Amino acid sequence: MLPAKTQLLGKYMDLLALQQRVTATNIANADTPGYRTRRLDFQWELQQAVTRPGSEPAKPLSIPVHGGFEVKNDGNDVSLDRELRLLAEAGIRYSLAAQLARGGIRSIRSAIHEGRGA
């Protein structure tokens, strides 16, 4: 069984990947009349992961329309600038989390190899 920190890091990465999929869907629908921006409530989902480790994140199709954004004449409220910024930010966070995971795996491998030599 994985240590709790490793499981939480994995859940964090899963949520980041889900956030990227939702953002990519928004970008893909930037020219769809009437399409409204969808968001993953990342903070809430992460809190659920901490307090209820077995909980599953919201499905992308059930993520509520965000609202509060400027709506264009065609009823669409997607801002490509905002979505691309969010996509880049999630990518940076994912890369950092992957580096942390690799470091944790190296530590475990090192401990295993040291244990074998004793």
GROMACS .gro file of N, CA and C in nm:
model
  354
    1MET      N    1   0.084  -0.118   0.000
    1MET     CA    2   0.000   0.000   0.000
    1MET      C    3   0.089   0.125   0.000
    2LEU      N    4   0.045   0.224  -0.074
    2LEU     CA    5   0.123   0.347  -0.085
    2LEU      C    6   0.108   0.434   0.039
    3PRO      N    7   0.212   0.508   0.073
    3PRO     CA    8   0.201   0.602   0.185
    3PRO      C    9   0.093   0.706   0.155
    4ALA      N   10   0.036   0.763   0.261
    4ALA     CA   11  -0.074   0.859   0.247
    4ALA      C   12  -0.033   0.980   0.162
    5LYS      N   13   0.090   1.028   0.179
    5LYS     CA   14   0.136   1.143   0.100
    5LYS      C   15   0.140   1.110  -0.048
    6THR      N   16   0.183   0.990  -0.081
    6THR     CA   17   0.190   0.948  -0.221
    6THR      C   18   0.051   0.935  -0.280
    7GLN      N   19  -0.042   0.882  -0.203
    7GLN     CA   20  -0.181   0.871  -0.250
    7GLN      C   21  -0.241   1.008  -0.272
    8LEU      N   22  -0.216   1.101  -0.180
    8LEU     CA   23  -0.269   1.236  -0.193
    8LEU      C   24  -0.208   1.306  -0.313
    9LEU      N   25  -0.079   1.286  -0.337
    9LEU     CA   26  -0.013   1.345  -0.453
    9LEU      C   27  -0.074   1.289  -0.582
   10GLY      N   28  -0.103   1.161  -0.582
   10GLY     CA   29  -0.168   1.099  -0.697
   10GLY      C   30  -0.306   1.156  -0.722
   11LYS      N   31  -0.381   1.178  -0.615
   11LYS     CA   32  -0.515   1.237  -0.626
   11LYS      C   33  -0.504   1.380  -0.679
   12TYR      N   34  -0.406   1.454  -0.629
   12TYR     CA   35  -0.382   1.592  -0.676
   12TYR      C   36  -0.356   1.591  -0.826
   13MET      N   37  -0.273   1.498  -0.872
   13MET     CA   38  -0.241   1.490  -1.014
   13MET      C   39  -0.364   1.450  -1.095
   14ASP      N   40  -0.445   1.359  -1.042
   14ASP     CA   41  -0.570   1.321  -1.109
   14ASP      C   42  -0.663   1.442  -1.125
   15LEU      N   43  -0.673   1.523  -1.020
   15LEU     CA   44  -0.758   1.642  -1.026
   15LEU      C   45  -0.703   1.744  -1.125
   16LEU      N   46  -0.572   1.759  -1.130
   16LEU     CA   47  -0.512   1.851  -1.228
   16LEU      C   48  -0.541   1.803  -1.370
   17ALA      N   49  -0.532   1.673  -1.393
   17ALA     CA   50  -0.562   1.619  -1.526
   17ALA      C   51  -0.709   1.643  -1.562
   18LEU      N   52  -0.798   1.625  -1.465
   18LEU     CA   53  -0.940   1.651  -1.489
   18LEU      C   54  -0.962   1.799  -1.518
   19GLN      N   55  -0.895   1.886  -1.443
   19GLN     CA   56  -0.906   2.030  -1.466
   19GLN      C   57  -0.859   2.064  -1.607
   20GLN      N   58  -0.752   2.002  -1.653
   20GLN     CA   59  -0.703   2.027  -1.788
   20GLN      C   60  -0.804   1.981  -1.893
   21ARG      N   61  -0.870   1.868  -1.869
   21ARG     CA   62  -0.971   1.820  -1.964
   21ARG      C   63  -1.089   1.916  -1.971
   22VAL      N   64  -1.133   1.966  -1.857
   22VAL     CA   65  -1.245   2.060  -1.854
   22VAL      C   66  -1.206   2.189  -1.927
   23THR      N   67  -1.086   2.238  -1.901
   23THR     CA   68  -1.038   2.360  -1.968
   23THR      C   69  -1.025   2.338  -2.118
   24ALA      N   70  -0.975   2.221  -2.158
   24ALA     CA   71  -0.963   2.190  -2.301
   24ALA      C   72  -1.101   2.186  -2.367
   25THR      N   73  -1.200   2.136  -2.295
   25THR     CA   74  -1.337   2.135  -2.347
   25THR      C   75  -1.388   2.277  -2.366
   26ASN      N   76  -1.358   2.364  -2.270
   26ASN     CA   77  -1.397   2.505  -2.284
   26ASN      C   78  -1.332   2.567  -2.408
   27ILE      N   79  -1.204   2.540  -2.427
   27ILE     CA   80  -1.132   2.594  -2.543
   27ILE      C   81  -1.193   2.541  -2.673
   28ALA      N   82  -1.223   2.412  -2.674
   28ALA     CA   83  -1.280   2.352  -2.795
   28ALA      C   84  -1.416   2.412  -2.829
   29ASN      N   85  -1.486   2.463  -2.729
   29ASN     CA   86  -1.620   2.519  -2.749
   29ASN      C   87  -1.620   2.672  -2.750
   30ALA      N   88  -1.505   2.733  -2.767
   30ALA     CA   89  -1.495   2.879  -2.763
   30ALA      C   90  -1.581   2.948  -2.869
   31ASP      N   91  -1.608   2.880  -2.979
   31ASP     CA   92  -1.690   2.938  -3.086
   31ASP      C   93  -1.829   2.876  -3.095
   32THR      N   94  -1.867   2.797  -2.996
   32THR     CA   95  -1.999   2.733  -2.997
   32THR      C   96  -2.102   2.829  -2.939
   33PRO      N   97  -2.198   2.870  -3.020
   33PRO     CA   98  -2.300   2.963  -2.969
   33PRO      C   99  -2.373   2.904  -2.847
   34GLY      N  100  -2.388   2.987  -2.744
   34GLY     CA  101  -2.460   2.945  -2.624
   34GLY      C  102  -2.380   2.863  -2.524
   35TYR      N  103  -2.259   2.824  -2.560
   35TYR     CA  104  -2.178   2.744  -2.467
   35TYR      C  105  -2.134   2.832  -2.351
   36ARG      N  106  -2.144   2.777  -2.231
   36ARG     CA  107  -2.102   2.849  -2.111
   36ARG      C  108  -1.984   2.778  -2.047
   37THR      N  109  -1.892   2.856  -1.995
   37THR     CA  110  -1.771   2.805  -1.933
   37THR      C  111  -1.803   2.709  -1.819
   38ARG      N  112  -1.731   2.598  -1.817
   38ARG     CA  113  -1.744   2.501  -1.708
   38ARG      C  114  -1.617   2.505  -1.625
   39ARG      N  115  -1.631   2.476  -1.498
   39ARG     CA  116  -1.518   2.477  -1.406
   39ARG      C  117  -1.525   2.357  -1.314
   40LEU      N  118  -1.408   2.312  -1.278
   40LEU     CA  119  -1.393   2.213  -1.172
   40LEU      C  120  -1.365   2.293  -1.045
   41ASP      N  121  -1.440   2.270  -0.941
   41ASP     CA  122  -1.413   2.337  -0.813
   41ASP      C  123  -1.295   2.265  -0.750
   42PHE      N  124  -1.175   2.303  -0.795
   42PHE     CA  125  -1.053   2.233  -0.759
   42PHE      C  126  -1.031   2.229  -0.608
   43GLN      N  127  -1.048   2.342  -0.542
   43GLN     CA  128  -1.026   2.348  -0.397
   43GLN      C  129  -1.120   2.254  -0.323
   44TRP      N  130  -1.247   2.253  -0.363
   44TRP     CA  131  -1.344   2.166  -0.297
   44TRP      C  132  -1.310   2.020  -0.322
   45GLU      N  133  -1.276   1.987  -0.446
   45GLU     CA  134  -1.241   1.848  -0.479
   45GLU      C  135  -1.117   1.804  -0.402
   46LEU      N  136  -1.018   1.890  -0.390
   46LEU     CA  137  -0.897   1.855  -0.316
   46LEU      C  138  -0.929   1.837  -0.168
   47GLN      N  139  -1.014   1.923  -0.115
   47GLN     CA  140  -1.056   1.908   0.026
   47GLN      C  141  -1.127   1.774   0.047
   48GLN      N  142  -1.210   1.736  -0.050
   48GLN     CA  143  -1.278   1.606  -0.041
   48GLN      C  144  -1.177   1.492  -0.043
   49ALA      N  145  -1.074   1.506  -0.124
   49ALA     CA  146  -0.970   1.403  -0.132
   49ALA      C  147  -0.897   1.388   0.001
   50VAL      N  148  -0.879   1.500   0.072
   50VAL     CA  149  -0.810   1.496   0.201
   50VAL      C  150  -0.901   1.439   0.309
   51THR      N  151  -1.027   1.484   0.313
   51THR     CA  152  -1.118   1.442   0.419
   51THR      C  153  -1.187   1.310   0.391
   52ARG      N  154  -1.207   1.279   0.263
   52ARG     CA  155  -1.271   1.153   0.224
   52ARG      C  156  -1.186   1.088   0.116
   53PRO      N  157  -1.080   1.016   0.156
   53PRO     CA  158  -0.982   0.965   0.061
   53PRO      C  159  -1.039   0.880  -0.053
   54GLY      N  160  -1.149   0.811  -0.032
   54GLY     CA  161  -1.204   0.725  -0.137
   54GLY      C  162  -1.300   0.796  -0.231
   55SER      N  163  -1.323   0.924  -0.211
   55SER     CA  164  -1.423   0.995  -0.292
   55SER      C  165  -1.374   1.014  -0.435
   56GLU      N  166  -1.467   1.010  -0.527
   56GLU     CA  167  -1.436   1.032  -0.668
   56GLU      C  168  -1.465   1.177  -0.703
   57PRO      N  169  -1.385   1.238  -0.792
   57PRO     CA  170  -1.412   1.376  -0.833
   57PRO      C  171  -1.539   1.385  -0.917
   58ALA      N  172  -1.592   1.505  -0.927
   58ALA     CA  173  -1.710   1.529  -1.009
   58ALA      C  174  -1.678   1.490  -1.153
   59LYS      N  175  -1.776   1.433  -1.220
   59LYS     CA  176  -1.759   1.397  -1.361
   59LYS      C  177  -1.762   1.525  -1.445
   60PRO      N  178  -1.680   1.531  -1.552
   60PRO     CA  179  -1.677   1.653  -1.633
   60PRO      C  180  -1.813   1.697  -1.684
   61LEU      N  181  -1.902   1.605  -1.713
   61LEU     CA  182  -2.031   1.643  -1.766
   61LEU      C  183  -2.123   1.701  -1.660
   62SER      N  184  -2.094   1.675  -1.533
   62SER     CA  185  -2.181   1.725  -1.427
   62SER      C  186  -2.127   1.853  -1.363
   63ILE      N  187  -2.016   1.901  -1.415
   63ILE     CA  188  -1.956   2.022  -1.359
   63ILE      C  189  -2.046   2.139  -1.397
   64PRO      N  190  -2.088   2.218  -1.300
   64PRO     CA  191  -2.182   2.326  -1.329
   64PRO      C  192  -2.120   2.437  -1.413
   65VAL      N  193  -2.206   2.504  -1.486
   65VAL     CA  194  -2.164   2.621  -1.561
   65VAL      C  195  -2.119   2.725  -1.460
   66HIS      N  196  -2.007   2.789  -1.486
   66HIS     CA  197  -1.948   2.881  -1.389
   66HIS      C  198  -2.030   3.007  -1.371
   67GLY      N  199  -2.059   3.077  -1.477
   67GLY     CA  200  -2.134   3.202  -1.467
   67GLY      C  201  -2.047   3.316  -1.420
   68GLY      N  202  -2.097   3.438  -1.437
   68GLY     CA  203  -2.024   3.555  -1.391
   68GLY      C  204  -1.925   3.609  -1.492
   69PHE      N  205  -1.906   3.542  -1.606
   69PHE     CA  206  -1.815   3.589  -1.709
   69PHE      C  207  -1.891   3.672  -1.812
   70GLU      N  208  -1.817   3.757  -1.883
   70GLU     CA  209  -1.879   3.838  -1.988
   70GLU      C  210  -1.933   3.747  -2.097
   71VAL      N  211  -2.058   3.765  -2.132
   71VAL     CA  212  -2.123   3.683  -2.234
   71VAL      C  213  -2.121   3.761  -2.366
   72LYS      N  214  -2.073   3.693  -2.471
   72LYS     CA  215  -2.069   3.754  -2.604
   72LYS      C  216  -2.209   3.752  -2.665
   73ASN      N  217  -2.224   3.816  -2.778
   73ASN     CA  218  -2.353   3.825  -2.845
   73ASN      C  219  -2.414   3.689  -2.879
   74ASP      N  220  -2.330   3.589  -2.902
   74ASP     CA  221  -2.381   3.456  -2.936
   74ASP      C  222  -2.415   3.372  -2.812
   75GLY      N  223  -2.403   3.431  -2.692
   75GLY     CA  224  -2.436   3.359  -2.569
   75GLY      C  225  -2.320   3.280  -2.511
   76ASN      N  226  -2.205   3.285  -2.574
   76ASN     CA  227  -2.087   3.212  -2.529
   76ASN      C  228  -2.006   3.303  -2.436
   77ASP      N  229  -1.954   3.246  -2.326
   77ASP     CA  230  -1.876   3.327  -2.232
   77ASP      C  231  -1.732   3.279  -2.215
   78VAL      N  232  -1.683   3.198  -2.309
   78VAL     CA  233  -1.546   3.146  -2.301
   78VAL      C  234  -1.447   3.255  -2.342
   79SER      N  235  -1.347   3.277  -2.259
   79SER     CA  236  -1.236   3.367  -2.291
   79SER      C  237  -1.113   3.281  -2.317
   80LEU      N  238  -1.065   3.283  -2.440
   80LEU     CA  239  -0.948   3.201  -2.472
   80LEU      C  240  -0.827   3.240  -2.387
   81ASP      N  241  -0.808   3.369  -2.364
   81ASP     CA  242  -0.695   3.412  -2.280
   81ASP      C  243  -0.702   3.350  -2.141
   82ARG      N  244  -0.819   3.354  -2.080
   82ARG     CA  245  -0.838   3.299  -1.946
   82ARG      C  246  -0.817   3.148  -1.947
   83GLU      N  247  -0.873   3.080  -2.046
   83GLU     CA  248  -0.863   2.934  -2.051
   83GLU      C  249  -0.720   2.888  -2.079
   84LEU      N  250  -0.650   2.958  -2.167
   84LEU     CA  251  -0.511   2.921  -2.195
   84LEU      C  252  -0.422   2.944  -2.074
   85ARG      N  253  -0.450   3.050  -1.998
   85ARG     CA  254  -0.374   3.074  -1.875
   85ARG      C  255  -0.399   2.961  -1.775
   86LEU      N  256  -0.526   2.922  -1.760
   86LEU     CA  257  -0.558   2.813  -1.667
   86LEU      C  258  -0.495   2.681  -1.710
   87LEU      N  259  -0.494   2.657  -1.841
   87LEU     CA  260  -0.434   2.534  -1.893
   87LEU      C  261  -0.284   2.532  -1.865
   88ALA      N  262  -0.218   2.645  -1.888
   88ALA     CA  263  -0.073   2.653  -1.862
   88ALA      C  264  -0.044   2.637  -1.713
   89GLU      N  265  -0.125   2.701  -1.630
   89GLU     CA  266  -0.105   2.691  -1.485
   89GLU      C  267  -0.120   2.547  -1.437
   90ALA      N  268  -0.222   2.478  -1.485
   90ALA     CA  269  -0.242   2.338  -1.447
   90ALA      C  270  -0.127   2.252  -1.496
   91GLY      N  271  -0.075   2.281  -1.615
   91GLY     CA  272   0.039   2.207  -1.667
   91GLY      C  273   0.164   2.223  -1.582
   92ILE      N  274   0.187   2.344  -1.536
   92ILE     CA  275   0.302   2.370  -1.450
   92ILE      C  276   0.286   2.297  -1.317
   93ARG      N  277   0.168   2.303  -1.260
   93ARG     CA  278   0.143   2.233  -1.133
   93ARG      C  279   0.160   2.082  -1.150
   94TYR      N  280   0.111   2.029  -1.263
   94TYR     CA  281   0.123   1.886  -1.288
   94TYR      C  282   0.270   1.845  -1.299
   95SER      N  283   0.349   1.925  -1.371
   95SER     CA  284   0.492   1.896  -1.386
   95SER      C  285   0.562   1.896  -1.250
   96LEU      N  286   0.529   1.993  -1.166
   96LEU     CA  287   0.588   1.999  -1.033
   96LEU      C  288   0.548   1.877  -0.950
   97ALA      N  289   0.422   1.840  -0.955
   97ALA     CA  290   0.375   1.722  -0.881
   97ALA      C  291   0.444   1.596  -0.931
   98ALA      N  292   0.465   1.586  -1.062
   98ALA     CA  293   0.534   1.469  -1.118
   98ALA      C  294   0.679   1.464  -1.069
   99GLN      N  295   0.744   1.579  -1.059
   99GLN     CA  296   0.880   1.583  -1.006
   99GLN      C  297   0.883   1.538  -0.860
  100LEU      N  298   0.785   1.584  -0.782
  100LEU     CA  299   0.777   1.541  -0.642
  100LEU      C  300   0.755   1.391  -0.632
  101ALA      N  301   0.670   1.338  -0.718
  101ALA     CA  302   0.643   1.194  -0.717
  101ALA      C  303   0.769   1.116  -0.752
  102ARG      N  304   0.841   1.163  -0.854
  102ARG     CA  305   0.966   1.095  -0.891
  102ARG      C  306   1.066   1.097  -0.776
  103GLY      N  307   1.073   1.210  -0.706
  103GLY     CA  308   1.164   1.220  -0.591
  103GLY      C  309   1.125   1.123  -0.481
  104GLY      N  310   0.995   1.108  -0.458
  104GLY     CA  311   0.948   1.013  -0.358
  104GLY      C  312   0.979   0.869  -0.395
  105ILE      N  313   0.965   0.839  -0.523
  105ILE     CA  314   0.994   0.703  -0.571
  105ILE      C  315   1.144   0.675  -0.557
  106ARG      N  316   1.226   0.775  -0.589
  106ARG     CA  317   1.371   0.757  -0.572
  106ARG      C  318   1.406   0.729  -0.426
  107SER      N  319   1.341   0.799  -0.334
  107SER     CA  320   1.368   0.778  -0.191
  107SER      C  321   1.330   0.637  -0.149
  108ILE      N  322   1.217   0.589  -0.198
  108ILE     CA  323   1.173   0.452  -0.164
  108ILE      C  324   1.271   0.350  -0.222
  109ARG      N  325   1.311   0.370  -0.347
  109ARG     CA  326   1.408   0.278  -0.410
  109ARG      C  327   1.539   0.278  -0.331
  110SER      N  328   1.584   0.395  -0.293
  110SER     CA  329   1.709   0.405  -0.217
  110SER      C  330   1.698   0.330  -0.085
  111ALA      N  331   1.586   0.346  -0.017
  111ALA     CA  332   1.566   0.276   0.110
  111ALA      C  333   1.564   0.124   0.089
  112ILE      N  334   1.502   0.081  -0.019
  112ILE     CA  335   1.499  -0.064  -0.049
  112ILE      C  336   1.638  -0.117  -0.076
  113HIS      N  337   1.715  -0.043  -0.156
  113HIS     CA  338   1.851  -0.088  -0.189
  113HIS      C  339   1.940  -0.088  -0.067
  114GLU      N  340   1.926   0.010   0.022
  114GLU     CA  341   2.005   0.014   0.144
  114GLU      C  342   1.966  -0.101   0.236
  115GLY      N  343   1.838  -0.134   0.239
  115GLY     CA  344   1.791  -0.244   0.322
  115GLY      C  345   1.842  -0.379   0.276
  116ARG      N  346   1.858  -0.395   0.147
  116ARG     CA  347   1.908  -0.521   0.091
  116ARG      C  348   2.055  -0.542   0.126
  117GLY      N  349   2.129  -0.430   0.135
  117GLY     CA  350   2.273  -0.439   0.162
  117GLY      C  351   2.303  -0.472   0.309
  118ALA      N  352   2.203  -0.454   0.396
  118ALA     CA  353   2.227  -0.477   0.539
  118ALA      C  354   2.217  -0.621   0.575
   0.00000   0.00000   0.00000
